[in-house]
Amino acid sequence: MNDKSIDFEQLYQKMEQAKLAQEERPTILGGEFSAERLNDFLSVWRARWDAMPYRIWEHISFIEFADAPKQPEFLQRSEIFGEGGHLSLRRDGNRWLWHYVGEAVALPLHGFGATDFWEVNPNCQLRRYTESVILWSEKKGSDNLWSDGRVAAAQLNYPVKSDGRVYLHFWRYTENGQTAFVWHRKLSDQPLREEDKP
């Protein structure tokens, strides 16, 4: 029989290790801007593209991994991420809502409603956990495509060399036990290693 009891001492130690010191806090920004300013906003962030090489564009009828959206007029969401930061965009009627978690940035964001989370919440205590998930699909055969019957209509062309599964590695930030922010860090053909976990 398996012992499925919870080791509360170990859980407490993990929580204590996850506390962020002041100098470990990520930059957290957010704001909104009008729909017609999308290209201007993306142009400002292109200076950070090297640090955020993974770009997912969710249009009304398809999702793509590409440097830029094919049909920006039909774009609904976007996730632009990497080890340098994670920029998330979401269309809301005739405006775009955005937030960024990552390394410090020196970009001209004043025209896009930028607010610094730490200025508004200076006493917030975040904890950071290193986590990983397996993405949909598995590469099968020699056709170089991923397939999965559960999402058969999706064009799953992950920008990762893999002979099998693709993993998303990320940092999850919690406040009082609730997930507050997520920083997607990279896609990989390997699961998270034990030595990468805190």
mmCIF file of C-alpha atoms in Angstrom:
data_model
loop_
_atom_site.group_PDB
_atom_site.id
_atom_site.type_symbol
_atom_site.label_atom_id
_atom_site.label_comp_id
_atom_site.label_asym_id
_atom_site.label_seq_id
_atom_site.Cartn_x
_atom_site.Cartn_y
_atom_site.Cartn_z
ATOM 1 C CA MET A 1 0.000 0.000 0.000
ATOM 2 C CA ASN A 2 1.170 3.531 -0.817
ATOM 3 C CA ASP A 3 1.677 6.144 1.884
ATOM 4 C CA LYS A 4 -0.090 9.243 0.512
ATOM 5 C CA SER A 5 0.270 11.363 3.619
ATOM 6 C CA ILE A 6 1.377 14.968 3.305
ATOM 7 C CA ASP A 7 4.697 16.003 4.807
ATOM 8 C CA PHE A 8 3.755 19.454 6.095
ATOM 9 C CA GLU A 9 7.310 20.213 7.222
ATOM 10 C CA GLN A 10 8.618 19.603 3.706
ATOM 11 C CA LEU A 11 5.771 21.662 2.223
ATOM 12 C CA TYR A 12 6.525 24.530 4.615
ATOM 13 C CA GLN A 13 10.239 24.433 3.718
ATOM 14 C CA LYS A 14 9.387 24.551 0.015
ATOM 15 C CA MET A 15 7.153 27.571 0.597
ATOM 16 C CA GLU A 16 9.874 29.347 2.583
ATOM 17 C CA GLN A 17 12.435 28.687 -0.172
ATOM 18 C CA ALA A 18 10.016 30.088 -2.756
ATOM 19 C CA LYS A 19 9.802 33.521 -1.061
ATOM 20 C CA LEU A 20 11.344 36.219 -3.208
ATOM 21 C CA ALA A 21 13.779 38.724 -1.807
ATOM 22 C CA GLN A 22 13.415 42.344 -2.937
ATOM 23 C CA GLU A 23 16.208 41.987 -5.509
ATOM 24 C CA GLU A 24 14.657 38.804 -6.962
ATOM 25 C CA ARG A 25 11.302 40.392 -7.765
ATOM 26 C CA PRO A 26 10.532 40.467 -11.492
ATOM 27 C CA THR A 27 9.446 43.565 -13.327
ATOM 28 C CA ILE A 28 5.641 43.463 -13.603
ATOM 29 C CA LEU A 29 3.908 45.948 -15.889
ATOM 30 C CA GLY A 30 0.427 46.173 -17.351
ATOM 31 C CA GLY A 31 -1.906 48.467 -19.190
ATOM 32 C CA GLU A 32 -4.240 48.973 -22.098
ATOM 33 C CA PHE A 33 -4.341 50.764 -25.435
ATOM 34 C CA SER A 34 -6.747 51.235 -28.344
ATOM 35 C CA ALA A 35 -7.052 48.476 -30.957
ATOM 36 C CA GLU A 36 -5.622 50.593 -33.788
ATOM 37 C CA ARG A 37 -2.313 50.978 -31.897
ATOM 38 C CA LEU A 38 -1.406 47.261 -31.967
ATOM 39 C CA ASN A 39 1.355 47.661 -34.572
ATOM 40 C CA ASP A 40 2.859 50.589 -32.636
ATOM 41 C CA PHE A 41 2.854 48.529 -29.442
ATOM 42 C CA LEU A 42 4.475 45.494 -31.095
ATOM 43 C CA SER A 43 7.099 47.744 -32.728
ATOM 44 C CA VAL A 44 8.165 49.014 -29.300
ATOM 45 C CA TRP A 45 8.541 45.438 -27.987
ATOM 46 C CA ARG A 46 10.504 44.175 -31.022
ATOM 47 C CA ALA A 47 13.628 45.489 -29.295
ATOM 48 C CA ARG A 48 13.112 42.573 -26.826
ATOM 49 C CA TRP A 49 12.354 39.828 -29.381
ATOM 50 C CA ASP A 50 15.768 38.163 -28.929
ATOM 51 C CA ALA A 51 15.066 37.681 -25.215
ATOM 52 C CA MET A 52 11.515 36.439 -25.953
ATOM 53 C CA PRO A 53 11.903 34.109 -28.974
ATOM 54 C CA TYR A 54 8.606 32.226 -28.605
ATOM 55 C CA ARG A 55 5.612 34.031 -30.109
ATOM 56 C CA ILE A 56 2.123 32.529 -30.226
ATOM 57 C CA TRP A 57 -0.591 34.429 -32.108
ATOM 58 C CA GLU A 58 -4.198 33.358 -31.568
ATOM 59 C CA HIS A 59 -6.472 34.576 -34.356
ATOM 60 C CA ILE A 60 -10.233 34.097 -34.581
ATOM 61 C CA SER A 61 -9.885 30.783 -36.436
ATOM 62 C CA PHE A 62 -6.278 29.631 -36.043
ATOM 63 C CA ILE A 63 -3.189 29.742 -33.855
ATOM 64 C CA GLU A 64 0.317 30.212 -35.191
ATOM 65 C CA PHE A 65 3.895 30.284 -33.959
ATOM 66 C CA ALA A 66 5.533 33.070 -35.966
ATOM 67 C CA ASP A 67 7.595 36.249 -35.653
ATOM 68 C CA ALA A 68 4.517 38.371 -36.376
ATOM 69 C CA PRO A 69 0.794 37.701 -36.774
ATOM 70 C CA LYS A 70 -0.359 36.951 -40.324
ATOM 71 C CA GLN A 71 -3.708 38.674 -39.870
ATOM 72 C CA PRO A 72 -3.416 41.251 -37.062
ATOM 73 C CA GLU A 73 -6.943 42.506 -37.719
ATOM 74 C CA PHE A 74 -8.256 39.082 -36.581
ATOM 75 C CA LEU A 75 -5.842 38.644 -33.683
ATOM 76 C CA GLN A 76 -7.458 37.885 -30.313
ATOM 77 C CA ARG A 77 -4.581 36.939 -27.997
ATOM 78 C CA SER A 78 -0.826 36.644 -27.995
ATOM 79 C CA GLU A 79 1.859 35.157 -25.768
ATOM 80 C CA ILE A 80 5.413 36.386 -26.414
ATOM 81 C CA PHE A 81 7.911 34.825 -24.064
ATOM 82 C CA GLY A 82 11.367 33.540 -23.258
ATOM 83 C CA GLU A 83 13.960 33.661 -20.530
ATOM 84 C CA GLY A 84 14.007 37.468 -20.819
ATOM 85 C CA GLY A 85 10.312 37.935 -20.057
ATOM 86 C CA HIS A 86 6.698 37.147 -20.892
ATOM 87 C CA LEU A 87 4.389 39.614 -22.620
ATOM 88 C CA SER A 88 0.709 38.683 -22.793
ATOM 89 C CA LEU A 89 -1.906 40.478 -24.911
ATOM 90 C CA ARG A 90 -5.694 40.067 -24.977
ATOM 91 C CA ARG A 91 -8.218 41.882 -27.156
ATOM 92 C CA ASP A 92 -11.184 43.276 -25.235
ATOM 93 C CA GLY A 93 -13.637 44.911 -27.625
ATOM 94 C CA ASN A 94 -11.930 47.942 -29.161
ATOM 95 C CA ARG A 95 -8.896 47.851 -26.886
ATOM 96 C CA TRP A 96 -5.935 45.635 -26.000
ATOM 97 C CA LEU A 97 -5.110 44.637 -22.431
ATOM 98 C CA TRP A 98 -1.514 43.644 -21.755
ATOM 99 C CA HIS A 99 0.816 42.609 -18.981
ATOM 100 C CA TYR A 100 4.487 41.792 -18.775
ATOM 101 C CA VAL A 101 6.472 39.746 -16.240
ATOM 102 C CA GLY A 102 10.235 39.465 -16.600
ATOM 103 C CA GLU A 103 13.524 41.275 -16.659
ATOM 104 C CA ALA A 104 13.613 45.049 -16.347
ATOM 105 C CA VAL A 105 12.797 46.869 -19.593
ATOM 106 C CA ALA A 106 13.650 50.367 -20.759
ATOM 107 C CA LEU A 107 10.987 50.843 -23.428
ATOM 108 C CA PRO A 108 8.815 53.878 -24.248
ATOM 109 C CA LEU A 109 5.570 52.441 -22.847
ATOM 110 C CA HIS A 110 4.008 55.631 -21.445
ATOM 111 C CA GLY A 111 1.585 55.858 -24.406
ATOM 112 C CA PHE A 112 0.221 52.372 -23.724
ATOM 113 C CA GLY A 113 -1.178 52.883 -20.229
ATOM 114 C CA ALA A 114 1.786 51.234 -18.513
ATOM 115 C CA THR A 115 1.451 50.780 -14.757
ATOM 116 C CA ASP A 116 4.189 49.309 -12.560
ATOM 117 C CA PHE A 117 2.727 46.616 -10.264
ATOM 118 C CA TRP A 118 5.319 47.273 -7.541
ATOM 119 C CA GLU A 119 4.501 50.982 -7.357
ATOM 120 C CA VAL A 120 0.852 50.130 -6.671
ATOM 121 C CA ASN A 121 1.594 47.083 -4.464
ATOM 122 C CA PRO A 122 4.950 47.772 -2.744
ATOM 123 C CA ASN A 123 4.320 45.358 0.131
ATOM 124 C CA CYS A 124 3.191 42.372 -1.915
ATOM 125 C CA GLN A 125 5.085 39.169 -1.053
ATOM 126 C CA LEU A 126 5.368 36.776 -3.976
ATOM 127 C CA ARG A 127 6.664 33.217 -4.013
ATOM 128 C CA ARG A 128 8.171 31.664 -7.152
ATOM 129 C CA TYR A 129 7.847 28.025 -8.177
ATOM 130 C CA THR A 130 9.601 26.372 -11.124
ATOM 131 C CA GLU A 131 7.136 24.199 -13.033
ATOM 132 C CA SER A 132 6.594 22.427 -16.331
ATOM 133 C CA VAL A 133 3.677 21.099 -18.377
ATOM 134 C CA ILE A 134 3.428 18.822 -21.404
ATOM 135 C CA LEU A 135 1.836 20.531 -24.396
ATOM 136 C CA TRP A 136 -0.797 18.947 -26.619
ATOM 137 C CA SER A 137 0.313 16.375 -29.145
ATOM 138 C CA GLU A 138 3.129 14.007 -29.862
ATOM 139 C CA LYS A 139 5.307 13.821 -32.941
ATOM 140 C CA LYS A 140 4.605 10.629 -34.865
ATOM 141 C CA GLY A 141 6.040 9.244 -38.066
ATOM 142 C CA SER A 142 8.420 10.940 -40.443
ATOM 143 C CA ASP A 143 6.055 13.705 -41.641
ATOM 144 C CA ASN A 144 7.534 16.121 -39.073
ATOM 145 C CA LEU A 145 4.109 17.075 -37.695
ATOM 146 C CA TRP A 146 2.616 16.722 -34.262
ATOM 147 C CA SER A 147 -0.813 15.164 -34.000
ATOM 148 C CA ASP A 148 -3.385 14.642 -31.303
ATOM 149 C CA GLY A 149 -6.938 13.397 -31.783
ATOM 150 C CA ARG A 150 -8.218 15.700 -29.002
ATOM 151 C CA VAL A 151 -7.189 18.817 -30.955
ATOM 152 C CA ALA A 152 -7.161 17.365 -34.467
ATOM 153 C CA ALA A 153 -8.051 20.638 -36.217
ATOM 154 C CA ALA A 154 -5.174 22.572 -34.638
ATOM 155 C CA GLN A 155 -2.006 23.148 -36.635
ATOM 156 C CA LEU A 156 0.539 22.147 -33.996
ATOM 157 C CA ASN A 157 3.846 23.332 -35.385
ATOM 158 C CA TYR A 158 5.887 23.888 -32.261
ATOM 159 C CA PRO A 159 9.152 25.791 -32.811
ATOM 160 C CA VAL A 160 11.179 23.066 -31.063
ATOM 161 C CA LYS A 161 13.180 20.155 -32.400
ATOM 162 C CA SER A 162 11.684 17.088 -30.810
ATOM 163 C CA ASP A 163 11.043 13.462 -31.629
ATOM 164 C CA GLY A 164 8.195 13.222 -29.147
ATOM 165 C CA ARG A 165 6.640 15.552 -26.611
ATOM 166 C CA VAL A 166 7.105 19.292 -26.127
ATOM 167 C CA TYR A 167 7.295 20.807 -22.634
ATOM 168 C CA LEU A 168 6.596 24.345 -21.485
ATOM 169 C CA HIS A 169 8.820 25.405 -18.572
ATOM 170 C CA PHE A 170 7.618 28.365 -16.527
ATOM 171 C CA TRP A 171 7.835 30.229 -13.247
ATOM 172 C CA ARG A 172 4.581 30.507 -11.291
ATOM 173 C CA TYR A 173 4.317 33.395 -8.838
ATOM 174 C CA THR A 174 1.839 33.099 -5.986
ATOM 175 C CA GLU A 175 0.458 35.540 -3.450
ATOM 176 C CA ASN A 176 -1.125 34.062 -0.315
ATOM 177 C CA GLY A 177 -1.307 30.661 -2.000
ATOM 178 C CA GLN A 178 -3.057 31.909 -5.156
ATOM 179 C CA THR A 179 -1.403 32.121 -8.576
ATOM 180 C CA ALA A 180 -0.846 35.805 -9.342
ATOM 181 C CA PHE A 181 1.506 35.753 -12.354
ATOM 182 C CA VAL A 182 3.105 33.253 -14.713
ATOM 183 C CA TRP A 183 6.332 33.739 -16.679
ATOM 184 C CA HIS A 184 6.595 31.252 -19.549
ATOM 185 C CA ARG A 185 10.332 30.742 -19.986
ATOM 186 C CA LYS A 186 10.925 28.227 -22.755
ATOM 187 C CA LEU A 187 9.722 25.328 -24.844
ATOM 188 C CA SER A 188 11.820 22.173 -24.658
ATOM 189 C CA ASP A 189 11.932 18.583 -25.816
ATOM 190 C CA GLN A 190 12.966 17.585 -22.285
ATOM 191 C CA PRO A 191 10.950 17.493 -19.051
ATOM 192 C CA LEU A 192 12.023 19.664 -16.153
ATOM 193 C CA ARG A 193 15.052 18.184 -14.394
ATOM 194 C CA GLU A 194 15.140 17.777 -10.615
ATOM 195 C CA GLU A 195 18.203 20.034 -10.373
ATOM 196 C CA ASP A 196 16.221 22.848 -12.077
ATOM 197 C CA LYS A 197 13.620 22.799 -9.311
ATOM 198 C CA PRO A 198 14.215 24.880 -6.168
#
